[in-house]
Every structure is written in structure tokens, then in C-alpha cells.
């Protein structure tokens, strides 16, 4: 079903925004640290029209679900909360937003760690900006999107996903200092492309593990007398901490240093080595990997054409990301997924997308 079929008239404008994958800098954002995401080819498209009654109407093609906002003082649940949130944060910022018909169609897999939520928010805000000619820039779009996700969808997220969706593209990586929002858009490493494979293992312990790691980092920063672990650059300083705080802090410090090394300009080979080191650090020091992810990452790392691989996202299941020789991602994925299957697991390629023509 398209916009016309749902709302009985053609859309007035449309915009899209990509999903993202984080290449380096994991579990650093809540330590005020550095991240290196890139956009993925899959994107979310949002089409808009003015509503002919006084209500907002939202439709998701992916969910085949329509929601009408009957009471503006009551935040809807589910996918509508993200769109409603975007409209409300714009209102709060002083912009008058008319009642809208919003149509969503996306090729970003939902809930796989490729940030379909940020893609939805950024695409919605871009479309509204275009419809109403709002004087807001791409950084403000990311900030409004984050506010929408925190205050309306109820997800305590950092700014990485929204900044990546708003500022990165598939040819570039976005260096972001999550404390100062200082950023730099850099080309992807030479002659390399991105391969993302889902491990097939659901992220069951993810939220309790995530909260525990956050608390450990706060403890470590307090013991070391700094505002956040980002303020430690010399890894030896972490040695005075008791276990496991020492290893948790060591991951954050070394991970930040890996991202900063990329900022100096590195080859694809070196970038890959840094990804491998990141995985070892996440596995041994931060303890957020699981056996399936370790097997998948190891299979990737020993396959010719792979510069480096690691788990991506918060861990405890979820996806792996690899930097591979350009043009070889699909054949590498086929090879690795076969061996992964022999080890008893069922993985799935997420990037490059198997659908040749993306929905958006
Ligand atoms: P991720 O951002 O990693 O994909 P999240 O749990 O943060 O996972 O966001 C997924 C949620 O975002 C979905 O459950 C849904 O509510 C919303 N969402 C994202 N894309 C769409 C879409 N195309 N249609 C409807 N809802 C969407
Ligand atoms: Mg999300």
C-alpha cells in the first residue's frame, strides 16, 4: 500500500535517512568518549501530507499498521511514539506543526542493532523540515531525534545513532566526540567495504549487562577522581583499580585510543587490526561477548580478504561487523556463514543488503 492508497491523496514531500553501524568505539559513548559509525545502504523513507482533520495519522508499511493520534496529551506506544516524539520536540522548540499524515517505509531491519529507530526519527524530522521550511541544521535534527527517543519512546540513548543517521553516508565514517560533539567526516578506509552479519543469537542479557557495565564505569571514574573515563588517556592509570573495574576501565581507555589512532589516518590493514583488538578487549576486559559472536568473529578474522572483525553494538548477542576488501563482502559472507552453520549456528547477512533494490 502506498501513501495515496492509505490517505487518499498524494504526499506533499518526502525524505529519507539511513541506518548505521559502529565500526570502532564500543561502550565508549556513555563514558564521554569517541565513536566511529558509518551509514549503511538501507534507509527509511518518510512521506508527508497535511491531514484533513485535526489529528495526526501515522502508517508503517513494514508493520502494516496505522495509528491516529486522538489526544495530543497522550503519547502513543510502539512505532507511533517515535514519530509523535519528533513532532512534539519541534513544538516544544517553538515551531507550530500542523496535523500530518505520515507514511513510513524502510529497508533497515528493525531491532538488529542497525538503528532503525534513529533512521525513522531523522527521516521524519527531515521531511517535516522540508514541508515547513524550518531553519534547523543536521546537528539539530540529530539532537531533536535523540530527545524524541528519550522522552517519547522512553529509550535512554546516547547521541551516536542520530548523529550517524543525520551526518554520515555509506562512503564516509563519522568520528564523533560524544562529550563535545566535535566531529569529522572521513572517507572509509581505502579499497574496503563493510560486512555486517547477525549472529542469530538474541541479545537476552543485554539490558541488565549494559546497566551493570555503566555502573562499573561510573565507579571506576569516581575512584580515579575524573568526571568520566574519557578523561584517562594513560592505560597504566587504571592499574590501581580493583578487578573487575581495572579491566572495564582498561577497555574504555584502550578503545578510545584506538578511535583516536584512526583519526590520525590509518591504512585498511591497520584499521582491521584495531577492530580485532577491539573485539579481544570487549571479550576479555569488558566481557560483553558470547561464544557464538566469538566464533563468528574468529571465522571472519581468518578469512582471506578480511582486514578485521569484531562484535558491534552493546554485545551479549547481536551482530558482527567486518572491514573487507572491496567487492568481496558477499563471497566472504557465504564462506563464513557456511562454517558458522557447521559450528551449530544460524547467521544472516545484513550488510550489504541481499535485496538488490532497497525499499527506500
Ligand atoms: P534498532 O534501532 O536497533 O533497529 P530499536 O529497538 O532501537 O532497534 O528500534 C526499533 C523500533 O523502532 C521498532 O520496534 C519500531 O517501534 C520502530 N521502527 C523503526 N523502523 C520502523 C518502521 N519502518 N516502521 C515502524 N516502526 C519502526
Ligand atoms: Mg535504536
Coordinates of C-alpha atoms and ligand atoms in Angstrom, one line a residue:
X1 CA 0.0 0.0 0.0
X2 CA 1.3 3.4 -0.9
X3 CA 0.6 6.9 0.5
X4 CA -2.2 7.5 -1.9
X5 CA -3.9 4.2 -1.1
X6 CA -3.7 4.9 2.6
X7 CA -4.5 8.6 2.8
X8 CA -6.5 9.1 -0.4
X9 CA -4.2 11.8 -1.9
X10 CA -0.5 12.0 -3.0
X11 CA 2.2 13.1 -0.5
X12 CA 3.4 16.7 -0.5
X13 CA 7.0 15.9 0.4
X14 CA 9.3 13.1 1.3
X15 CA 12.7 12.5 2.9
X16 CA 14.9 9.5 3.9
X17 CA 17.7 8.7 6.3
X18 CA 20.0 5.7 6.6
X19 CA 20.6 3.1 9.4
X20 CA 24.1 2.9 10.8
X21 CA 26.8 0.5 12.0
X22 CA 29.5 1.4 14.5
X23 CA 33.0 0.4 13.3
X24 CA 35.0 1.3 16.4
X25 CA 34.4 2.8 19.8
X26 CA 32.1 0.4 21.6
X27 CA 30.8 1.2 25.1
X28 CA 32.6 4.5 24.9
X29 CA 29.7 6.8 24.4
X30 CA 28.4 6.8 28.0
X31 CA 32.0 7.4 29.1
X32 CA 32.0 10.7 27.2
X33 CA 34.3 9.0 24.6
X34 CA 34.8 8.6 20.9
X35 CA 32.9 6.6 18.3
X36 CA 33.3 5.8 14.6
X37 CA 30.0 4.9 13.0
X38 CA 29.1 4.8 9.2
X39 CA 25.8 4.8 7.4
X40 CA 24.5 1.6 5.8
X41 CA 22.8 1.3 2.4
X42 CA 19.4 0.5 3.9
X43 CA 17.3 3.5 4.7
X44 CA 13.9 4.7 5.9
X45 CA 11.7 6.8 3.8
X46 CA 9.0 9.1 5.2
X47 CA 6.3 10.8 3.1
X48 CA 4.2 13.6 4.5
X49 CA 0.9 15.3 3.7
X50 CA -1.3 17.7 5.6
X51 CA -4.1 15.9 7.5
X52 CA -7.7 16.9 6.5
X53 CA -8.9 16.6 10.1
X54 CA -7.3 17.8 13.3
X55 CA -5.5 14.5 14.0
X56 CA -2.1 13.1 13.1
X57 CA -2.2 9.8 11.2
X58 CA 0.8 7.6 11.0
X59 CA 1.2 4.5 8.8
X60 CA 4.1 2.0 8.7
X61 CA 4.3 -0.1 5.6
X62 CA 6.7 -2.5 7.4
X63 CA 4.2 -3.2 10.2
X64 CA 1.1 -2.6 8.0
X65 CA -0.2 -0.6 11.0
X66 CA -2.0 2.7 11.2
X67 CA -2.2 4.9 14.3
X68 CA -4.3 8.1 14.7
X69 CA -3.4 10.5 17.5
X70 CA -6.8 11.3 19.1
X71 CA -5.3 13.1 22.2
X72 CA -2.2 15.2 21.8
X73 CA -1.6 14.9 25.5
X74 CA -1.2 11.2 25.4
X75 CA 1.9 9.7 24.0
X76 CA 1.1 6.6 21.8
X77 CA 3.1 3.4 22.2
X78 CA 5.1 1.4 19.6
X79 CA 6.3 2.9 16.4
X80 CA 4.0 5.9 16.6
X81 CA 5.8 7.1 19.7
X82 CA 9.0 7.9 17.6
X83 CA 7.0 10.0 15.0
X84 CA 4.9 11.7 17.6
X85 CA 8.0 12.4 19.7
X86 CA 9.6 14.1 16.7
X87 CA 6.6 16.3 16.2
X88 CA 6.3 17.1 19.9
X89 CA 10.0 18.1 20.3
X90 CA 9.6 20.5 17.4
X91 CA 6.5 22.0 19.0
X92 CA 8.4 22.3 22.3
X93 CA 11.2 24.1 20.5
X94 CA 8.6 26.7 19.3
X95 CA 7.7 25.5 15.9
X96 CA 4.0 25.1 15.0
X97 CA 3.4 21.8 13.4
X98 CA 0.1 21.2 11.6
X99 CA -1.8 17.9 11.8
X100 CA 0.1 15.4 9.5
X101 CA -0.4 12.2 7.5
X102 CA 2.9 10.3 7.8
X103 CA 3.8 7.3 5.7
X104 CA 6.9 5.2 6.6
X105 CA 8.6 2.5 4.5
X106 CA 12.0 1.2 5.5
X107 CA 14.7 -1.3 4.4
X108 CA 16.5 -1.0 7.7
X109 CA 16.0 -4.2 9.7
X110 CA 14.2 -3.4 13.0
X111 CA 15.8 -4.3 16.3
X112 CA 19.0 -5.7 14.8
X113 CA 21.3 -3.0 16.1
X114 CA 21.4 -1.1 12.8
X115 CA 19.4 1.7 14.3
X116 CA 16.1 1.7 12.5
X117 CA 14.8 3.9 15.3
X118 CA 17.3 6.8 14.5
X119 CA 16.6 6.3 10.8
X120 CA 12.9 6.7 11.5
X121 CA 13.4 9.8 13.6
X122 CA 15.9 11.5 11.3
X123 CA 13.8 10.8 8.2
X124 CA 10.6 12.2 9.9
X125 CA 12.4 15.4 11.1
X126 CA 14.0 15.9 7.6
X127 CA 10.6 15.5 6.0
X128 CA 8.9 18.0 8.4
X129 CA 11.8 20.4 7.9
X130 CA 11.3 20.3 4.2
X131 CA 7.5 20.6 4.3
X132 CA 7.6 23.6 6.6
X133 CA 10.9 25.1 5.6
X134 CA 12.2 25.0 9.1
X135 CA 15.6 26.7 9.8
X136 CA 17.2 23.7 11.5
X137 CA 20.6 22.1 10.6
X138 CA 21.6 18.5 10.6
X139 CA 23.1 18.5 14.1
X140 CA 19.9 20.0 15.5
X141 CA 18.0 17.3 13.6
X142 CA 20.1 14.7 15.4
X143 CA 19.6 16.4 18.8
X144 CA 15.8 16.6 18.3
X145 CA 15.8 13.0 17.2
X146 CA 17.6 11.9 20.4
X147 CA 15.2 14.0 22.5
X148 CA 12.2 12.3 20.8
X149 CA 13.7 8.8 21.5
X150 CA 14.5 9.6 25.2
X151 CA 11.3 11.5 26.1
X152 CA 8.7 9.9 23.9
X153 CA 9.9 6.4 23.0
X154 CA 11.4 6.0 26.5
X155 CA 14.9 4.8 25.4
X156 CA 17.9 6.3 27.3
X157 CA 20.1 6.5 24.2
X158 CA 23.2 8.5 23.5
X159 CA 23.6 10.8 20.5
X160 CA 25.7 8.4 18.3
X161 CA 22.8 6.8 16.3
X162 CA 21.1 10.0 15.4
X163 CA 24.3 11.8 14.5
X164 CA 25.4 8.9 12.3
X165 CA 22.0 8.8 10.5
X166 CA 21.9 12.6 10.1
X167 CA 25.6 13.3 9.2
X168 CA 27.2 10.1 7.8
X169 CA 26.8 8.4 4.4
X170 CA 27.9 5.0 3.2
X171 CA 31.2 6.3 1.7
X172 CA 32.2 8.0 5.0
X173 CA 32.8 7.3 8.6
X174 CA 31.8 9.8 11.2
X175 CA 34.3 10.5 14.0
X176 CA 32.3 11.9 16.9
X177 CA 33.5 13.1 20.3
X178 CA 30.4 12.3 22.4
X179 CA 31.3 14.9 25.0
X180 CA 31.9 18.0 22.9
X181 CA 30.0 16.8 19.7
X182 CA 33.2 17.7 17.8
X183 CA 33.1 15.6 14.7
X184 CA 34.9 14.9 11.5
X185 CA 33.6 13.1 8.4
X186 CA 36.3 10.9 7.0
X187 CA 36.4 8.6 3.9
X188 CA 36.1 4.8 4.5
X189 CA 39.4 3.1 4.7
X190 CA 40.9 2.5 1.2
X191 CA 39.7 -0.3 -1.0
X192 CA 37.5 -1.6 1.8
X193 CA 33.8 -2.2 2.4
X194 CA 31.6 -3.1 5.3
X195 CA 30.2 -6.5 6.0
X196 CA 27.6 -6.9 8.8
X197 CA 26.5 -10.4 9.9
X198 CA 23.9 -11.1 12.5
X199 CA 24.9 -13.9 14.9
X200 CA 21.4 -15.2 15.2
X201 CA 21.8 -15.0 19.0
X202 CA 19.2 -12.7 20.6
X203 CA 20.5 -10.1 23.0
X204 CA 18.9 -11.7 26.0
X205 CA 21.0 -10.4 28.9
X206 CA 21.7 -7.2 27.1
X207 CA 19.9 -4.6 29.2
X208 CA 21.0 -5.9 32.7
X209 CA 24.6 -6.4 31.4
X210 CA 24.6 -2.9 29.9
X211 CA 23.4 -1.3 33.1
X212 CA 26.0 -3.2 35.1
X213 CA 28.8 -2.1 32.8
X214 CA 27.6 1.5 33.0
X215 CA 27.6 1.4 36.8
X216 CA 31.1 -0.2 36.9
X217 CA 32.4 2.6 34.6
X218 CA 30.9 5.2 36.9
X219 CA 32.6 3.5 39.9
X220 CA 35.9 3.4 38.1
X221 CA 35.7 7.1 37.2
X222 CA 34.8 8.1 40.7
X223 CA 37.7 6.0 42.2
X224 CA 40.1 7.7 39.7
X225 CA 38.8 11.1 40.5
X226 CA 37.6 12.0 37.0
X227 CA 34.3 13.1 35.6
X228 CA 34.3 10.2 33.1
X229 CA 36.7 7.5 31.9
X230 CA 37.2 9.6 28.8
X231 CA 39.5 11.8 30.9
X232 CA 42.0 8.9 31.3
X233 CA 44.4 8.5 28.4
X234 CA 47.2 6.6 30.0
X235 CA 46.1 3.0 30.4
X236 CA 48.6 2.4 33.3
X237 CA 46.5 4.7 35.5
X238 CA 43.8 2.0 35.5
X239 CA 46.1 -0.5 37.2
X240 CA 45.3 0.9 40.7
X241 CA 41.7 -0.1 40.4
X242 CA 40.4 -3.4 41.9
X243 CA 39.1 -6.1 39.5
X244 CA 36.9 -6.1 37.6
X245 CA 36.9 -2.3 37.4
X246 CA 40.5 -2.4 36.2
X247 CA 39.7 -4.4 33.1
X248 CA 36.5 -2.4 32.5
X249 CA 38.4 0.8 32.6
X250 CA 41.2 -0.6 30.5
X251 CA 38.7 -1.5 27.7
X252 CA 37.3 2.1 27.7
X253 CA 40.8 3.7 27.7
X254 CA 42.3 1.5 25.0
X255 CA 39.1 1.7 22.9
X256 CA 39.2 5.5 23.0
X257 CA 42.8 5.4 22.0
X258 CA 42.0 3.0 19.1
X259 CA 39.5 5.5 17.7
X260 CA 41.9 8.4 18.2
X261 CA 44.5 6.4 16.2
X262 CA 42.1 6.1 13.3
X263 CA 41.7 9.9 13.4
X264 CA 45.4 10.3 12.6
X265 CA 44.8 8.4 9.3
X266 CA 45.5 4.7 9.1
X267 CA 45.5 2.0 6.3
X268 CA 42.8 -0.5 5.9
X269 CA 45.2 -3.2 7.3
X270 CA 45.8 -1.1 10.5
X271 CA 42.1 -0.3 10.8
X272 CA 41.4 -4.0 10.7
X273 CA 44.0 -4.7 13.4
X274 CA 42.3 -2.1 15.6
X275 CA 38.9 -3.8 15.1
X276 CA 40.4 -7.2 16.0
X277 CA 42.0 -5.6 19.1
X278 CA 38.6 -4.0 20.0
X279 CA 36.9 -7.4 19.8
X280 CA 39.6 -9.0 22.1
X281 CA 39.1 -6.1 24.6
X282 CA 35.3 -6.4 24.5
X283 CA 35.6 -10.2 25.0
X284 CA 38.3 -10.3 27.7
X285 CA 38.3 -7.0 29.5
X286 CA 34.7 -5.8 29.1
X287 CA 33.2 -9.3 29.0
X288 CA 30.2 -8.5 26.7
X289 CA 30.7 -11.2 24.1
X290 CA 29.1 -14.6 23.9
X291 CA 30.6 -17.8 22.4
X292 CA 28.6 -17.5 19.1
X293 CA 29.9 -14.0 18.5
X294 CA 33.5 -15.1 19.3
X295 CA 33.2 -18.0 16.8
X296 CA 31.7 -15.7 14.1
X297 CA 34.3 -13.0 14.6
X298 CA 37.1 -15.6 14.6
X299 CA 35.8 -17.2 11.4
X300 CA 35.7 -13.7 9.8
X301 CA 39.2 -12.8 11.0
X302 CA 40.8 -15.8 9.5
X303 CA 39.1 -15.5 6.1
X304 CA 41.3 -14.0 3.3
X305 CA 40.1 -10.6 2.3
X306 CA 39.0 -9.6 5.8
X307 CA 41.0 -6.7 7.3
X308 CA 39.4 -7.1 10.7
X309 CA 36.2 -8.0 12.5
X310 CA 34.5 -7.5 15.9
X311 CA 31.2 -7.6 17.6
X312 CA 29.2 -4.4 17.1
X313 CA 26.6 -2.9 19.3
X314 CA 26.4 -3.5 23.1
X315 CA 27.1 -7.2 22.8
X316 CA 25.5 -10.2 24.6
X317 CA 24.4 -11.4 21.2
X318 CA 23.6 -9.3 18.1
X319 CA 25.7 -8.6 15.1
X320 CA 29.4 -8.6 14.0
X321 CA 31.0 -6.0 11.7
X322 CA 34.0 -6.6 9.4
X323 CA 36.1 -4.5 7.2
X324 CA 36.7 -6.4 4.0
X325 CA 38.3 -6.0 0.6
X326 CA 36.0 -4.1 -1.7
X327 CA 33.8 -6.3 -3.8
X328 CA 34.3 -9.4 -1.6
X329 CA 31.7 -9.0 1.1
X330 CA 29.1 -11.3 -0.3
X331 CA 31.5 -14.2 -1.1
X332 CA 33.2 -13.8 2.3
X333 CA 29.8 -13.9 4.0
X334 CA 28.8 -17.1 2.1
X335 CA 32.0 -18.8 3.1
X336 CA 31.9 -17.7 6.7
X337 CA 28.1 -18.5 7.2
X338 CA 28.7 -22.0 5.9
X339 CA 31.4 -22.7 8.5
X340 CA 29.3 -20.9 11.2
X341 CA 26.5 -23.3 10.4
X342 CA 28.8 -26.2 10.8
X343 CA 29.5 -24.9 14.3
X344 CA 25.8 -25.1 15.0
X345 CA 24.7 -21.5 14.5
X346 CA 22.5 -19.7 12.0
X347 CA 23.7 -16.3 11.0
X348 CA 22.4 -13.8 8.5
X349 CA 24.0 -11.2 6.3
X350 CA 22.6 -7.7 7.0
X351 CA 25.0 -5.5 5.0
X352 CA 25.4 -5.5 2.0
X353 CA 21.6 -5.9 1.8
X354 CA 20.5 -9.0 0.0
X355 CA 17.6 -7.1 -1.6
X356 CA 19.1 -5.6 -4.7
X357 CA 16.8 -2.7 -4.8
X358 CA 16.2 -1.3 -1.3
X359 CA 12.7 -0.3 -0.4
X360 CA 13.6 3.3 0.3
Ligands
LIG1 P1 17.1 -0.6 16.3 O1 17.2 0.9 16.3 O2 18.5 -1.2 16.6 O3 16.6 -1.1 15.0 P2 15.2 -0.2 18.4 O4 14.6 -1.1 19.3 O5 16.0 1.0 18.9 O6 16.1 -1.1 17.4 O7 14.1 0.4 17.4 C1 13.2 -0.4 16.7 C2 11.8 0.2 16.8 O8 11.8 1.4 16.0 C3 10.8 -0.7 16.3 O9 10.3 -1.6 17.3 C4 9.7 0.3 15.9 O10 8.9 0.7 17.0 C5 10.5 1.5 15.4 N1 10.7 1.5 14.0 C6 11.8 1.6 13.3 N2 11.6 1.5 11.9 C7 10.3 1.4 11.7 C8 9.5 1.3 10.6 N3 9.9 1.2 9.4 N4 8.1 1.1 10.8 C9 7.6 1.1 12.0 N5 8.4 1.2 13.2 C10 9.7 1.4 13.0
LIG2 MG1 17.6 2.1 18.1

